[in-house]
XYZ file of N, CA and C in Angstrom:
480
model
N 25.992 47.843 -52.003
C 25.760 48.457 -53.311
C 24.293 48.792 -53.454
N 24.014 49.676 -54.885
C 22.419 50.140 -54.636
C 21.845 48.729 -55.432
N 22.117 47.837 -56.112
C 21.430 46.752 -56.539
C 21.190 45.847 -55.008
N 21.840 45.512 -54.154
C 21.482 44.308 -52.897
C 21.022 45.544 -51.896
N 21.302 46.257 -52.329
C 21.180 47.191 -50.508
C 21.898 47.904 -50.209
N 21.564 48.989 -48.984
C 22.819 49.459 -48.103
C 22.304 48.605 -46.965
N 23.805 48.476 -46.541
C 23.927 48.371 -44.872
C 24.952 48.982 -44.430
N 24.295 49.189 -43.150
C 24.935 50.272 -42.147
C 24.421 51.046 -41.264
N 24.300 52.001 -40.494
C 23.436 52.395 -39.291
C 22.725 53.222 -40.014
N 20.949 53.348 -39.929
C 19.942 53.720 -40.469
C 19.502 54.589 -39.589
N 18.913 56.117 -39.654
C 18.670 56.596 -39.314
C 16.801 57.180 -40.100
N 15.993 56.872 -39.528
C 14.889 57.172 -39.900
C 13.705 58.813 -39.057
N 13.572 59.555 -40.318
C 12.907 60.555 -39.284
C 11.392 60.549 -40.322
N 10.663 60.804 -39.670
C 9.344 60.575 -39.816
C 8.980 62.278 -40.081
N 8.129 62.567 -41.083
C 7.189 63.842 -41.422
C 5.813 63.792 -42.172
N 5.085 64.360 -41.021
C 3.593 64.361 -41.619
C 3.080 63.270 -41.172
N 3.902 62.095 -40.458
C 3.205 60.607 -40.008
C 3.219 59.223 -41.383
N 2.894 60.390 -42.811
C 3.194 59.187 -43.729
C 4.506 59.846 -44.911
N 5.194 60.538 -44.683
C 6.667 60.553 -45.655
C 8.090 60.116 -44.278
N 9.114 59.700 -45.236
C 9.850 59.378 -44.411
C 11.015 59.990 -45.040
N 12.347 60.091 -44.339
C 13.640 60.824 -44.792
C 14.131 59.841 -44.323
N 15.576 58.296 -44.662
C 16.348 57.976 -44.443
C 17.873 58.426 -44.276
N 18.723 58.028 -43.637
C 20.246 58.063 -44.011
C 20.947 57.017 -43.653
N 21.506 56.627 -44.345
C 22.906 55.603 -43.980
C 24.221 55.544 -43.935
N 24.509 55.462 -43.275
C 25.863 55.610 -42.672
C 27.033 54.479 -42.476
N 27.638 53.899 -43.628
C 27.965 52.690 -44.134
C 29.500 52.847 -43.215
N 30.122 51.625 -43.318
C 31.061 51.139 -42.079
C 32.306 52.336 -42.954
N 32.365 52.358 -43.858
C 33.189 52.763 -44.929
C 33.198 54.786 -44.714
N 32.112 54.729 -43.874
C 31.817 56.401 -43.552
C 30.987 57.274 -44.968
N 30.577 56.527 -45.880
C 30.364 57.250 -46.693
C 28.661 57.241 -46.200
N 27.458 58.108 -46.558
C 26.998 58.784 -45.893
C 25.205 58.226 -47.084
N 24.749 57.764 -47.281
C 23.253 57.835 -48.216
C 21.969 58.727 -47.832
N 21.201 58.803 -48.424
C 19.807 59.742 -48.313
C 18.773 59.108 -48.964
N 17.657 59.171 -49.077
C 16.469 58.974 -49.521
C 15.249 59.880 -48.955
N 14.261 59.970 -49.538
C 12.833 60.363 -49.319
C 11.770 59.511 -49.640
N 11.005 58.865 -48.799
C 9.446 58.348 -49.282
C 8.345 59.497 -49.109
N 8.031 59.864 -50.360
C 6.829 61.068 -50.342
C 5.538 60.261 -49.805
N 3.940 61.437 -49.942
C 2.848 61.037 -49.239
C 2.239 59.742 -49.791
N 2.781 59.581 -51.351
C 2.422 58.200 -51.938
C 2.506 57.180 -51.977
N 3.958 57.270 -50.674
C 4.117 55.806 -50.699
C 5.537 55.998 -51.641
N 5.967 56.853 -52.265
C 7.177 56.396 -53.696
C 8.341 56.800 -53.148
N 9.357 55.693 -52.875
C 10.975 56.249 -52.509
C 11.606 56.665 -53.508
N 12.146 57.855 -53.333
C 13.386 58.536 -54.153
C 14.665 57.303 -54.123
N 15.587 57.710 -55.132
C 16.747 56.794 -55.652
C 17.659 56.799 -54.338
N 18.393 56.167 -53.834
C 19.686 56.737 -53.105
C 20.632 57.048 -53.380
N 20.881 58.875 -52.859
C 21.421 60.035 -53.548
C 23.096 59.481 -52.328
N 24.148 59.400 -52.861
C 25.210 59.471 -51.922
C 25.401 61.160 -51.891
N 26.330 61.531 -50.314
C 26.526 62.421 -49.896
C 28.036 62.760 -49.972
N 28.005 63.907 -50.264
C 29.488 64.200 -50.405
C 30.473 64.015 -49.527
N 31.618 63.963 -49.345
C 32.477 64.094 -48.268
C 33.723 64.322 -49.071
N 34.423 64.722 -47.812
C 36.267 65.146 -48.270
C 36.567 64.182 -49.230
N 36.571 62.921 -49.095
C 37.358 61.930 -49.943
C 36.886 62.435 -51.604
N 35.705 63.073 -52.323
C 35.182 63.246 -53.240
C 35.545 64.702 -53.595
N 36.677 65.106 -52.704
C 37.213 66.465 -53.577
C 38.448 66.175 -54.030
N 39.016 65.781 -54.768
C 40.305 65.530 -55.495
C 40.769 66.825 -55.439
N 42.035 66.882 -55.359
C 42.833 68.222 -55.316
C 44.379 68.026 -54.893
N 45.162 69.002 -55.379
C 46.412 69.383 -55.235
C 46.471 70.835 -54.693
N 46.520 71.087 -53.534
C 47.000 72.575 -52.462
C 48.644 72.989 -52.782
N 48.801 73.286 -54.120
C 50.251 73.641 -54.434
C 50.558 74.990 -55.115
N 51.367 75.476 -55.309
C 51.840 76.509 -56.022
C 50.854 76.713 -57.343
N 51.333 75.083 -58.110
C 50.442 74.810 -59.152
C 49.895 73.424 -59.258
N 48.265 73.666 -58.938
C 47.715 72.877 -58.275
C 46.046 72.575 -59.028
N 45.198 72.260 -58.369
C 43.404 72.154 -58.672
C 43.032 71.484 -57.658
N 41.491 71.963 -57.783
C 40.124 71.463 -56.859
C 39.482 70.822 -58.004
N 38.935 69.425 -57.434
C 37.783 69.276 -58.284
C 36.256 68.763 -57.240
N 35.790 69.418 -58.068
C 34.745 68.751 -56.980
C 33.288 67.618 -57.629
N 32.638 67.509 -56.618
C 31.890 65.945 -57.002
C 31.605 66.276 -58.013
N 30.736 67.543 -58.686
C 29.829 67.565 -59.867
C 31.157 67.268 -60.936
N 32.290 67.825 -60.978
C 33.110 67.370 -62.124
C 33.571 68.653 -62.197
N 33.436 70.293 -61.851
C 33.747 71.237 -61.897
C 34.901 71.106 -61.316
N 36.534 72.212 -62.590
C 37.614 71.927 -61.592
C 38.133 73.597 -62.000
N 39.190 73.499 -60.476
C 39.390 75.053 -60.825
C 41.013 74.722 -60.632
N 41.493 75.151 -61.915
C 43.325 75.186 -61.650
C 43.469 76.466 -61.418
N 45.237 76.535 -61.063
C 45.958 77.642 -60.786
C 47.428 77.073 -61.470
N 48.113 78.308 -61.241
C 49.538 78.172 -61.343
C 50.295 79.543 -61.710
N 51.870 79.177 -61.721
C 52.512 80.406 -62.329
C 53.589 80.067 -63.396
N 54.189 80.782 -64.154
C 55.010 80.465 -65.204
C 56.096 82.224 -65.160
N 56.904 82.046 -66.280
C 57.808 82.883 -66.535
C 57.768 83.105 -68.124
N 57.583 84.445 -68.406
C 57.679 84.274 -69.647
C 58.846 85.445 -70.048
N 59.253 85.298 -70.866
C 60.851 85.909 -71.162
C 60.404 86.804 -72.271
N 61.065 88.329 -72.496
C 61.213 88.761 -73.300
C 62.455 89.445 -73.913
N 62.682 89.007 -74.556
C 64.138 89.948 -75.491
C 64.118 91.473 -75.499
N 65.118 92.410 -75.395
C 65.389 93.386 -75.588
C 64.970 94.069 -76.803
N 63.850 95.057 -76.729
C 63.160 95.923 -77.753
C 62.135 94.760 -78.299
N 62.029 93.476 -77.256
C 60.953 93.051 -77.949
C 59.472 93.596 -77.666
N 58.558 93.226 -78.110
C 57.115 94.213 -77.883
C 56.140 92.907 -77.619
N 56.209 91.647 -78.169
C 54.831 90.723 -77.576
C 55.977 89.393 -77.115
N 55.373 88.726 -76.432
C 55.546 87.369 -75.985
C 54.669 86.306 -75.480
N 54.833 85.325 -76.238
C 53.562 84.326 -75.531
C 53.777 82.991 -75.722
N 53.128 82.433 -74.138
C 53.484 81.263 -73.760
C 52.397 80.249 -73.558
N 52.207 79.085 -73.603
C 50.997 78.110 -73.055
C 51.045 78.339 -71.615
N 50.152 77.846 -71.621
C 49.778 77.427 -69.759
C 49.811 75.960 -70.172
N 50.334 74.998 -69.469
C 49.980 73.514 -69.036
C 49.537 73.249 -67.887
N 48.338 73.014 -67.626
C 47.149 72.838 -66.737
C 48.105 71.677 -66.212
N 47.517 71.552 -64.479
C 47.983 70.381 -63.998
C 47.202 68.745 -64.482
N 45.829 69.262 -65.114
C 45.562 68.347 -65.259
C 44.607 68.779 -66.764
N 44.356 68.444 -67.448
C 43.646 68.518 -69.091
C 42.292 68.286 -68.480
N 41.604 69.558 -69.119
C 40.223 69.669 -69.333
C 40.080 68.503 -70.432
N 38.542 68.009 -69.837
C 37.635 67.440 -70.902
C 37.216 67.867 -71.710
N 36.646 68.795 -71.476
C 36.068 70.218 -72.400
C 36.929 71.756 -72.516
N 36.361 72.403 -73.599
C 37.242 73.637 -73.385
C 37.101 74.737 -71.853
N 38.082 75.677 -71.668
C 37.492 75.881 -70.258
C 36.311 77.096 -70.337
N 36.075 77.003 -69.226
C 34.771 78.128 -68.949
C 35.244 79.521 -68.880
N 36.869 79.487 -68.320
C 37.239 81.220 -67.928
C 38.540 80.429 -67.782
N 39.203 81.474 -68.120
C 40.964 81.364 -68.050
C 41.207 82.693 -67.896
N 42.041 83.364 -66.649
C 42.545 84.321 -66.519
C 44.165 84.294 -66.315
N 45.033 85.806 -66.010
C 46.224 85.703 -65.649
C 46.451 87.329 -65.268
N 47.587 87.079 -64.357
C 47.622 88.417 -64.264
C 49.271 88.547 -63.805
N 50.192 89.798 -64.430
C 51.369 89.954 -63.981
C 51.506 90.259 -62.672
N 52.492 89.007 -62.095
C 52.729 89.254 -60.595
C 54.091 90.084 -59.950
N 54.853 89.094 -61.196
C 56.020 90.459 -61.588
C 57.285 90.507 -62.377
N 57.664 91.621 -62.284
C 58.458 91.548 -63.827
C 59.779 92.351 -63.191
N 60.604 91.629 -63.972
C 62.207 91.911 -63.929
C 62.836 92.269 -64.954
N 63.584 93.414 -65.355
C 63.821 93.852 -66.667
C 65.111 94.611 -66.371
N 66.057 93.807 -65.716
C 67.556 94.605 -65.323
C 66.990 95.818 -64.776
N 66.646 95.702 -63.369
C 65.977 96.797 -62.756
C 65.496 98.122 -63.464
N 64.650 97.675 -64.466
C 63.578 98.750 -65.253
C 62.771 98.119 -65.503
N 62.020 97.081 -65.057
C 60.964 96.171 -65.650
C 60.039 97.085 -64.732
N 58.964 97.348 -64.628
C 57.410 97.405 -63.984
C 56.425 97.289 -64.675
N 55.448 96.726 -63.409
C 54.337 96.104 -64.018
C 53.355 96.856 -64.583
N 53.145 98.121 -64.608
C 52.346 98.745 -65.853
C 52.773 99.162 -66.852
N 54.126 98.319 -67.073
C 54.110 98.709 -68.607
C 53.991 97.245 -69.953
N 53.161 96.645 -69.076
C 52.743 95.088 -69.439
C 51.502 95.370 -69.431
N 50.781 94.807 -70.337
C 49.360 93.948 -70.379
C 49.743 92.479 -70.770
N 48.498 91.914 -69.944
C 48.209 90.324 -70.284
C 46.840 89.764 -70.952
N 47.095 88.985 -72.181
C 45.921 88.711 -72.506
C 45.594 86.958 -72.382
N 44.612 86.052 -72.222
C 44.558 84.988 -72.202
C 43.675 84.756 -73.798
N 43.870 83.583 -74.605
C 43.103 82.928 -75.175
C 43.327 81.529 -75.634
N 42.734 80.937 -76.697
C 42.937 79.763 -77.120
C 41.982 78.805 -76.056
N 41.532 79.354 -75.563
C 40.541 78.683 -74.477
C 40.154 77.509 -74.844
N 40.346 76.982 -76.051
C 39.404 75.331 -76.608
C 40.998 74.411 -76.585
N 42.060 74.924 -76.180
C 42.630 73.853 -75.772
C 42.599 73.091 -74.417
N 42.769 71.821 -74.787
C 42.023 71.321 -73.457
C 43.291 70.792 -72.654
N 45.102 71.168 -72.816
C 45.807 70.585 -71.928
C 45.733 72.133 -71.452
N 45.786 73.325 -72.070
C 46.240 74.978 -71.369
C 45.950 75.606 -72.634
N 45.460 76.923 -71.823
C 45.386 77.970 -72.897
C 46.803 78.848 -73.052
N 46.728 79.983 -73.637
C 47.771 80.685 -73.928
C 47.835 82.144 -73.150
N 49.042 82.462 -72.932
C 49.001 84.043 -72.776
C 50.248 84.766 -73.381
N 49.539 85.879 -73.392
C 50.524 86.688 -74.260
C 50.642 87.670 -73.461
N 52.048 88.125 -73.585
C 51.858 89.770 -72.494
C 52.498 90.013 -73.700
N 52.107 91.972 -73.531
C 52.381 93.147 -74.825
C 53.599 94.109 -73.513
N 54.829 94.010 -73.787
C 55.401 95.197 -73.234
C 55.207 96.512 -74.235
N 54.508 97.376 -73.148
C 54.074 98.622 -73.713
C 55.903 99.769 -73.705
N 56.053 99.673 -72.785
C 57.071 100.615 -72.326
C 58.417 100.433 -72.628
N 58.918 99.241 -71.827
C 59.794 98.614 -71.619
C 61.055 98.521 -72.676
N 62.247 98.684 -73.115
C 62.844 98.451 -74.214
C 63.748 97.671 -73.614
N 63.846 96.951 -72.813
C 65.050 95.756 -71.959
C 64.679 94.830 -72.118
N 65.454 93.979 -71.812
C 65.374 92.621 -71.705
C 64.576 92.347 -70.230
N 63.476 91.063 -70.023
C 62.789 91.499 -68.905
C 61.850 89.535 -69.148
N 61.688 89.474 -67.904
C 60.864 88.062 -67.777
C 59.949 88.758 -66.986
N 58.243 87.810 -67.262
C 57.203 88.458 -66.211
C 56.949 87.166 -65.773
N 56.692 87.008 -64.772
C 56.038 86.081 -63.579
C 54.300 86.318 -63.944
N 53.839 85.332 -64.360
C 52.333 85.246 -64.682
C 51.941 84.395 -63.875
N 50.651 84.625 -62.885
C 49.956 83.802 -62.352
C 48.736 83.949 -63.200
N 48.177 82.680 -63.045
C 46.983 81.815 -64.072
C 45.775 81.398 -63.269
N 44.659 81.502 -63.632
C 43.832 80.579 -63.098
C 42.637 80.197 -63.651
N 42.040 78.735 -63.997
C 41.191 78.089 -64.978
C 39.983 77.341 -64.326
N 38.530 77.811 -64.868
C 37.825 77.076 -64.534
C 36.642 76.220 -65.538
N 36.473 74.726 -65.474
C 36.042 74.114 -66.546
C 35.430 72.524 -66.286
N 35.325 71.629 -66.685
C 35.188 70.652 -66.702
C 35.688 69.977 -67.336
């Protein structure tokens, strides 16, 4: 721990004759750093990132998070519309709830089925509600369309 120490294989490189750069390399694989500048004063020991410190799900609908706390979701949903209807809108449920509201929430129609007359430019998608912190919202506007028709929305959120 940083109160008793590290131990583990020390690697010391020398610059200028009086600063020094450490690393440690603990049985556990996790990885430390330091600097002693020309004064004599050691920097804190900074740990080093590694795989184990990216949390994540590689799924359909999934997230990265990484060390600083930055996370980026994805996913897809279905959203249904009734015959001669004109708006529809659905939440997103994040795989995992922001702490904070997110930074960017997008979506975009991947595709749409409307008793073979659905296409995708006759949809827009809008995202908002961004300060909810389990998912934001989207709404698609069928512009064209007078059928009955579901769109396939893919999503993707980035936030802390």
């Amino acid at each position: 721990t940083l109160t008793s120490g590290l131990y583990g294989i020390v690697q010391v490189f020398s610059k200028n004759y009086n600063e020094l750069f450490q690393i440690v390399t603990l049985h556990s694989l996790e990885m430390w750093t330091r600097f002693k500048n020309a004064k004599g004063e050691w920097q804190t020991w900074v740990k080093l990132p590694n795989m184990q410190d990216f949390k994540y799900r590689h799924e359909e609908r999934g997230f990265q998070i990484y060390p600083g706390g930055l996370m980026f979701q994805w996913g897809s949903m279905s959203i249904q519309m009734g015959g001669g209807t004109q708006t529809a809108k659905q939440d997103i449920v994040y795989p995992l709830a922001y702490s904070n509201p997110v930074f960017f929430a997008g979506a975009n129609i991947d595709n749409v089925d409307g008793n073979g007359e659905g296409i995708t430019d006759d949809f827009t998608v809008h995202v908002f509600n961004y300060n909810r912190l389990p998912g934001a919202t989207v709404r698609i506007k069928n512009i064209l369309n007078p059928y009955g028709s579901y769109a396939t929305v893919k999503w993707f959120a980035i936030g802390i």
